[in-house]
Tab-separated table of C-alpha atoms in Angstrom:
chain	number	residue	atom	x	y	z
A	1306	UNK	CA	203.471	-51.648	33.257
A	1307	UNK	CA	202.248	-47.924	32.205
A	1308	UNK	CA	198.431	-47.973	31.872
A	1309	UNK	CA	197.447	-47.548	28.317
A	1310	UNK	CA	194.525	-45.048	29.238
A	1311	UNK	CA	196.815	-42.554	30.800
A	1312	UNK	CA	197.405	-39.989	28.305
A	1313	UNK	CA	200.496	-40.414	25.846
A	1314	UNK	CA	203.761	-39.049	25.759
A	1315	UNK	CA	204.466	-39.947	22.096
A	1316	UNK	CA	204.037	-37.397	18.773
A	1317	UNK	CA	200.657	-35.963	18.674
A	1318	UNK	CA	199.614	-36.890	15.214
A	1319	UNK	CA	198.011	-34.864	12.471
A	1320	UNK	CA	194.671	-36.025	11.450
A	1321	UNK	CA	192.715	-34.586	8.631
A	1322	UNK	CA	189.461	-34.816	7.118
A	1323	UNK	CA	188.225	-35.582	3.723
A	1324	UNK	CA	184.481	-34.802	3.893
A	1325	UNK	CA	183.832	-36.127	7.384
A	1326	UNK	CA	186.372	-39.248	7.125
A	1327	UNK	CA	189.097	-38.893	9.283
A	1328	UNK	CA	192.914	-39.365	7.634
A	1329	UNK	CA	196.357	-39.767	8.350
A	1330	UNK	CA	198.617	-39.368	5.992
A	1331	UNK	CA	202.547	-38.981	7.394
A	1332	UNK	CA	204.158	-42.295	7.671
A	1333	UNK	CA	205.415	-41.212	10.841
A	1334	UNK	CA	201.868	-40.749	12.650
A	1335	UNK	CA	201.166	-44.400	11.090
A	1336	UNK	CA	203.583	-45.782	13.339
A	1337	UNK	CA	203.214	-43.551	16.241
A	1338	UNK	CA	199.089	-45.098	16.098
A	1339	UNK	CA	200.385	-48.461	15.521
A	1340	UNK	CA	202.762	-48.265	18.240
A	1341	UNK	CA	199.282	-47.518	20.485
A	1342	UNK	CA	197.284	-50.435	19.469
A	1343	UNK	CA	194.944	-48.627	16.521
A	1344	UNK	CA	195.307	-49.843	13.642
A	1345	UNK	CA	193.040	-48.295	10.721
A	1346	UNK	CA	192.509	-48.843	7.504
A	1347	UNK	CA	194.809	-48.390	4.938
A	1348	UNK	CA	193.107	-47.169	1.958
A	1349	UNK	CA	195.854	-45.471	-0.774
A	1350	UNK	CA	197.677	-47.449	-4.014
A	1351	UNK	CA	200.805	-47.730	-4.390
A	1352	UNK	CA	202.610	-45.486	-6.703
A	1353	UNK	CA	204.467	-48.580	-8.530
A	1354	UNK	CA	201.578	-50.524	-8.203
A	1355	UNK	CA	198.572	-48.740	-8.536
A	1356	UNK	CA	195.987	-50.972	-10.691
A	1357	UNK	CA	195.876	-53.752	-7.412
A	1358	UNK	CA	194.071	-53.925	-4.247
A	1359	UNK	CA	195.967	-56.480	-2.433
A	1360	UNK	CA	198.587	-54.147	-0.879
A	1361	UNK	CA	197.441	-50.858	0.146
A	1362	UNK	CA	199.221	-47.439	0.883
A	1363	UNK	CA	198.709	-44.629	2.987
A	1364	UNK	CA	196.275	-42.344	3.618
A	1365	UNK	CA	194.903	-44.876	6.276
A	1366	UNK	CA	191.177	-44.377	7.452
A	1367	UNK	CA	190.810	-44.686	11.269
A	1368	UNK	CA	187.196	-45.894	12.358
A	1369	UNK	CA	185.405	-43.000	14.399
A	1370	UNK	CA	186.473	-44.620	17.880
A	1371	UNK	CA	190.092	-44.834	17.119
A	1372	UNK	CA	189.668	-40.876	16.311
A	1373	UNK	CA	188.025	-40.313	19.426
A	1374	UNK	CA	190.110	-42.379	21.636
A	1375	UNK	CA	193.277	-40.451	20.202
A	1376	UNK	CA	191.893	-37.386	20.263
A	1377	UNK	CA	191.049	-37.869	24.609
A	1378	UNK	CA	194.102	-39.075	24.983
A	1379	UNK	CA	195.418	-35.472	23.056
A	1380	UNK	CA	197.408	-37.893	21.083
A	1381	UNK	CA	196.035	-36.438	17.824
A	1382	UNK	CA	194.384	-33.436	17.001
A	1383	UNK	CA	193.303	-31.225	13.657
A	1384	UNK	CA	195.859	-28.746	12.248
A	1385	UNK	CA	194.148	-25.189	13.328
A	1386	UNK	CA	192.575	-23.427	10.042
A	1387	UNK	CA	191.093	-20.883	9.149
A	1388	UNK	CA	187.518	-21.613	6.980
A	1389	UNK	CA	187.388	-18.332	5.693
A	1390	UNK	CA	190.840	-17.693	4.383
A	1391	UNK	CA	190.810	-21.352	3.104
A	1392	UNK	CA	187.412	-21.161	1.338
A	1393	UNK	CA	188.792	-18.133	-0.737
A	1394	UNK	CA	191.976	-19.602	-1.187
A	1395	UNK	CA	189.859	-22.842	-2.801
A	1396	UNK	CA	187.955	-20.366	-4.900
A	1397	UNK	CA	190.590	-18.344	-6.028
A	1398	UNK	CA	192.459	-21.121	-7.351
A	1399	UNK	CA	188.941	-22.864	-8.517
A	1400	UNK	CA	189.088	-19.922	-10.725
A	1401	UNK	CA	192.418	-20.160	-12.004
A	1402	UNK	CA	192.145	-23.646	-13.121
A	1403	UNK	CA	189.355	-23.018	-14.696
A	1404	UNK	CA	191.196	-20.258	-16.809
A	1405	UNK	CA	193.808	-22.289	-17.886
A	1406	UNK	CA	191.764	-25.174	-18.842
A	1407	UNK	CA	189.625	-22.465	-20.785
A	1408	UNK	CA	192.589	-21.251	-22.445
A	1409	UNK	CA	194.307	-24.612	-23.219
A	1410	UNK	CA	190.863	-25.641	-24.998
A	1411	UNK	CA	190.546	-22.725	-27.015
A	1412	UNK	CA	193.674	-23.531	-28.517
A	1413	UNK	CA	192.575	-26.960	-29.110
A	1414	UNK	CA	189.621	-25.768	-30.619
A	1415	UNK	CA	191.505	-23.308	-32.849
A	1416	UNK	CA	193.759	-26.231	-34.139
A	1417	UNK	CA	190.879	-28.390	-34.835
A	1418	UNK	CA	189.122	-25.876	-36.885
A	1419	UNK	CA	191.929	-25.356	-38.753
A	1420	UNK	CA	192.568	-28.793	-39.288
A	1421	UNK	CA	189.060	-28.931	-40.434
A	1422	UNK	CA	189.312	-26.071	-43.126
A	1423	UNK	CA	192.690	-27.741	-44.512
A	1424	UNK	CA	191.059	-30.703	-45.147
A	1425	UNK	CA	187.566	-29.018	-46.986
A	1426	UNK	CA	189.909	-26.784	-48.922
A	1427	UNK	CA	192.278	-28.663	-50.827
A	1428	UNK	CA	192.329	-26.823	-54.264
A	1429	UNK	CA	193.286	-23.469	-53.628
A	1430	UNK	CA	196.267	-22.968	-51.095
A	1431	UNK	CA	196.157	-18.859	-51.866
A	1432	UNK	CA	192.360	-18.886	-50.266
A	1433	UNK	CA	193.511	-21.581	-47.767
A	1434	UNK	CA	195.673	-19.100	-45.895
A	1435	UNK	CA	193.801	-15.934	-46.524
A	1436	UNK	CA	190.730	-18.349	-44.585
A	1437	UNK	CA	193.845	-19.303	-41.893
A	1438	UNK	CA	194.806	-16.136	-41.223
A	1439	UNK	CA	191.170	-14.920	-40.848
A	1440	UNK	CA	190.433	-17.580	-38.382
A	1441	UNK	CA	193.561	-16.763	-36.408
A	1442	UNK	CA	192.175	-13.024	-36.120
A	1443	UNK	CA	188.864	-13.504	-35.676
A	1444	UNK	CA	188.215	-17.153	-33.777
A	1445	UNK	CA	186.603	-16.712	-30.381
A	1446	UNK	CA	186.453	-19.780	-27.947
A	1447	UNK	CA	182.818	-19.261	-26.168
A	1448	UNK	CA	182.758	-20.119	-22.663
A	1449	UNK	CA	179.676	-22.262	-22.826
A	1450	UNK	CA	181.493	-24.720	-25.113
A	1451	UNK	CA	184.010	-24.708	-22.072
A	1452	UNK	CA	184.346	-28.611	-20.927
A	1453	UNK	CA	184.430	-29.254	-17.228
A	1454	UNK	CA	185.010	-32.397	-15.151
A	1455	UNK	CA	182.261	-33.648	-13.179
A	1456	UNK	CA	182.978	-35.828	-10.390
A	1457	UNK	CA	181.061	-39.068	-10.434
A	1458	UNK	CA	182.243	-40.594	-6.975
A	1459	UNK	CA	179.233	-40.975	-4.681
A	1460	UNK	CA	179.958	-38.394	-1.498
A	1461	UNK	CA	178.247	-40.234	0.872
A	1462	UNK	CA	174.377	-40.450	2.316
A	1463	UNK	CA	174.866	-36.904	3.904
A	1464	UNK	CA	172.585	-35.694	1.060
A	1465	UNK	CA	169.856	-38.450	1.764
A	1466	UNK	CA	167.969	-37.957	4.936
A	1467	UNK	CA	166.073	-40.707	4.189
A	1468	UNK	CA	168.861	-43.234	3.335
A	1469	UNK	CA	170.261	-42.106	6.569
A	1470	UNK	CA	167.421	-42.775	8.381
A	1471	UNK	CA	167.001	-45.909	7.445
A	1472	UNK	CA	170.134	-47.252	8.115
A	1473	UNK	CA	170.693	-45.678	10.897
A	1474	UNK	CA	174.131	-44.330	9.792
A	1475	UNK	CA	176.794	-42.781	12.419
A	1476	UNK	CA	179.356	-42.972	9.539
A	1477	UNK	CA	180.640	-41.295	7.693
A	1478	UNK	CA	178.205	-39.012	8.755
A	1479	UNK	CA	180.296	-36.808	11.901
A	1480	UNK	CA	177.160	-37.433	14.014
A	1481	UNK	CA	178.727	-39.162	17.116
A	1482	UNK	CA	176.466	-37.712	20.119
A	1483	UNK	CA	174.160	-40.429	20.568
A	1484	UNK	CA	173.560	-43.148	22.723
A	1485	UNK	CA	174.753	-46.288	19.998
A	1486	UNK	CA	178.112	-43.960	19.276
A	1487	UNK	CA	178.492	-43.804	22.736
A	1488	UNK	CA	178.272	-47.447	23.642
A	1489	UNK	CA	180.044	-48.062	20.915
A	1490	UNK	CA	183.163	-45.997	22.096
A	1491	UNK	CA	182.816	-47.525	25.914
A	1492	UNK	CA	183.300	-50.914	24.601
A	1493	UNK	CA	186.007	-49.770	22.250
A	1494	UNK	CA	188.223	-48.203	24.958
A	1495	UNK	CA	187.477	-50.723	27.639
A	1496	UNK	CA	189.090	-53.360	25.198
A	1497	UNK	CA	191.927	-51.643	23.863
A	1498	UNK	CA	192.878	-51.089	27.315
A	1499	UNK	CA	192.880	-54.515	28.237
A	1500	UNK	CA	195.793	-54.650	25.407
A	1501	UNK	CA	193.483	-55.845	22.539
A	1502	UNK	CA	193.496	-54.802	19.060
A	1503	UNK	CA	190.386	-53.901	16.908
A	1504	UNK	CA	189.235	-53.594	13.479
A	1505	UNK	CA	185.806	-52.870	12.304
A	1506	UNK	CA	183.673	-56.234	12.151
A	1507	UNK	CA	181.301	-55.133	9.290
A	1508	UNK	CA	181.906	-58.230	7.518
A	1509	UNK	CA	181.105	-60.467	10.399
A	1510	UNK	CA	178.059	-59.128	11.792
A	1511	UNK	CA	179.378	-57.247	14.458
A	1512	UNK	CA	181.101	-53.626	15.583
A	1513	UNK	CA	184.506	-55.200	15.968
A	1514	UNK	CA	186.834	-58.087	15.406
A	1515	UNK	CA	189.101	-57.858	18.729
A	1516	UNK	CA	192.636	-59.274	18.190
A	1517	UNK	CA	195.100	-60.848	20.834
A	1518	UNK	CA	197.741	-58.823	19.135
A	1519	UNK	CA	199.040	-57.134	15.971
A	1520	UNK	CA	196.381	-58.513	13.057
A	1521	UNK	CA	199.506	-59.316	11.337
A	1522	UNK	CA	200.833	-61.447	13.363
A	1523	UNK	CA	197.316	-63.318	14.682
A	1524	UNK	CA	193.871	-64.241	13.645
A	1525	UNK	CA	191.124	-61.977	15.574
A	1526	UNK	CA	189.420	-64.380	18.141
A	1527	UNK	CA	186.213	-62.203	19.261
A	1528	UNK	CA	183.145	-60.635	17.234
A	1529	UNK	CA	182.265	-57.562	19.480
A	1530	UNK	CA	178.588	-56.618	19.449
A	1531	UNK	CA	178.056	-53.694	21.074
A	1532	UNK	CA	174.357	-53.193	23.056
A	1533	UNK	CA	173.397	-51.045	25.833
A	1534	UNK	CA	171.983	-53.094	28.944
A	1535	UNK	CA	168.465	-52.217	28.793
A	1536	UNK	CA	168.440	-53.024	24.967
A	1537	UNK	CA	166.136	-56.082	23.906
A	1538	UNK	CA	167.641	-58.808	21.717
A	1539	UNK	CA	165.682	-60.916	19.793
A	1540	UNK	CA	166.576	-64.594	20.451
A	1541	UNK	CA	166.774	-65.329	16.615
A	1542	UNK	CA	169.785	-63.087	16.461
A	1543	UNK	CA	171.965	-64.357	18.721
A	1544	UNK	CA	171.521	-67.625	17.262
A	1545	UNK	CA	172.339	-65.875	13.789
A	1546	UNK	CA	175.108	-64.193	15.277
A	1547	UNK	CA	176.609	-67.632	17.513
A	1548	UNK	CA	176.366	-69.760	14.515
A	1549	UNK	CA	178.403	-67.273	12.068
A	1550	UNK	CA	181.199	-66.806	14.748
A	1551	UNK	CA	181.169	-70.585	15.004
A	1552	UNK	CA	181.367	-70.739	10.692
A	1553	UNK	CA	184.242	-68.610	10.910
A	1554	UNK	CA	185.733	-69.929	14.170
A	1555	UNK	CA	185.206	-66.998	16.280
A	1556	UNK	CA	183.678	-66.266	19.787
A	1557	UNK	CA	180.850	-63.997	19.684
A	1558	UNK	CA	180.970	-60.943	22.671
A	1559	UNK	CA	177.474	-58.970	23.468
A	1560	UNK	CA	179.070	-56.100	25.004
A	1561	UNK	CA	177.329	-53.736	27.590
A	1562	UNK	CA	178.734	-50.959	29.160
A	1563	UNK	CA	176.971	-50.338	32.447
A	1564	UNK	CA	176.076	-46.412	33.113
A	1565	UNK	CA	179.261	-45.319	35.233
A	1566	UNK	CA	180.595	-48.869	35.760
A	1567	UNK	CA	182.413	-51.314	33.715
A	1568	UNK	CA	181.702	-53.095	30.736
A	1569	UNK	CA	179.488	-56.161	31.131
A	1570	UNK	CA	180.989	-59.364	28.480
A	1571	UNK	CA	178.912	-62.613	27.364
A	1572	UNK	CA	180.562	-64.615	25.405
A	1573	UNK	CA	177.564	-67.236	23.096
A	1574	UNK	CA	179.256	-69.844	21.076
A	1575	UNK	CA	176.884	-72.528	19.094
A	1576	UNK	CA	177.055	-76.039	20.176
A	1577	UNK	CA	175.086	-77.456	18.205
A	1578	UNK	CA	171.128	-77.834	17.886
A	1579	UNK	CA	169.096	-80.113	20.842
């Protein structure tokens, strides 16, 4: 059997980034991940059914150590661009949208003063027109009257140092030199190469829900929690965190990688209280 953490012969795949969230979006680079083990996050509707959330499209989202772990393995990488030439090319067309929707709302705005005047002037149709054709010479659209969209999505905590701060955020802030990224990406690798499949374990308490096989074929049957070795746990919380695996019938992994060594695994399952 090949090992898995030699690096891959198959399709390097395109990622791409929408703020700092990394993307794929060709259907062939969702199978040539899925054919490695990573799974992601599908996130797009579908165009015939677009008002659901039960089955999702593409783009799908990959969590920051299934981008990492593709890109060592040079199994994916960023199409090369140029910041420059694309800023300008965002501004010039920026610009040009904003013409046209300038220009279709000035004839809107013409029609609906017209509309207006036809309606106040009903007795004279002679002084109607001379008042219509007057308005078609003279009307000018002002550009402070121009409506623009405003986009009311939240972009994230990158504009909240203290937010950030507080929780302690990695993601999706691209931030992914320190130590908890870092132990977070050892444990990551160690168990996909032992054949394992993971998704993130937000839900559950932990880093991630490790998987036998494909998640659509099986039920995941570890919470991964990810600590460093010299980190101190608090006995409370991995009571908290045995008696939730055992609610949802899981086994609950503190996961250590060791500096230069392997990964150290304790499995805590509740039994019951003495």
């Amino acid at each position: 059997m090949e090992d898995q953490n030699q690096e891959s012969s198959d399709p390097v795949v395109a990622l791409s980034l929408c703020d700092s969230t990394p993307l794929l979006w060709r259907a062939q680079d969702l199978r040539t991940v899925r054919s490695q083990s990573v799974v992601g996050a599908l996130l797009g509707s579908l165009p015939r059914a677009p008002r659901q959330n039960l089955k999702l499209g593409r783009p799908l989202l990959l969590l920051p150590e299934e981008e990492r772990l593709l890109r060592e393995r040079h199994a994916a990488a960023f199409p090369p661009r140029n910041q420059d030439v694309e800023r300008a090319e965002f501004q010039q067309q920026y610009e040009e949208e904003q013409q046209r929707s300038f220009e279709e709302q000035s004839v809107f705005a013409l029609e609906d003063r017209k509309s207006a005047l036809q309606r106040a002037m009903t007795s004279s149709q002679s002084a109607l027109q001379r008042r219509l054709l007057d308005l078609d010479q003279n009307f000018t659209f002002p550009r402070s009257a121009l409506a623009i969209q405003l986009s009311t999505t939240r972009a994230g905590l990158n504009y909240c140092p203290e937010a950030r701060a507080f929780l302690q955020l990695d993601w999706p802030i691209r931030d992914q030199g320190n130590a908890q990224f870092d132990t977070r990406y050892l444990v990551f690798r160690d168990l996909w190469g032992r054949g394992f499949f993971l998704t993130s374990a937000g839900k559950f308490g932990g880093d991630f829900l490790v998987y036998p096989g494909d998640p659509l074929r099986f039920h995941a049957h570890f919470i991964a929690i990810c600590l460093s070795l010299d980190e101190p746990v608090s006995l409370l919380d991995i009571l908290a965190a045995a008696r939730l695996g055992c609610n949802v019938k899981k086994t609950v992994l503190l996961c250590s990688p060791a500096p230069n060594g392997p990964v150290h695994y304790t499995s805590v399952q509740w039994s019951g209280m003495v």
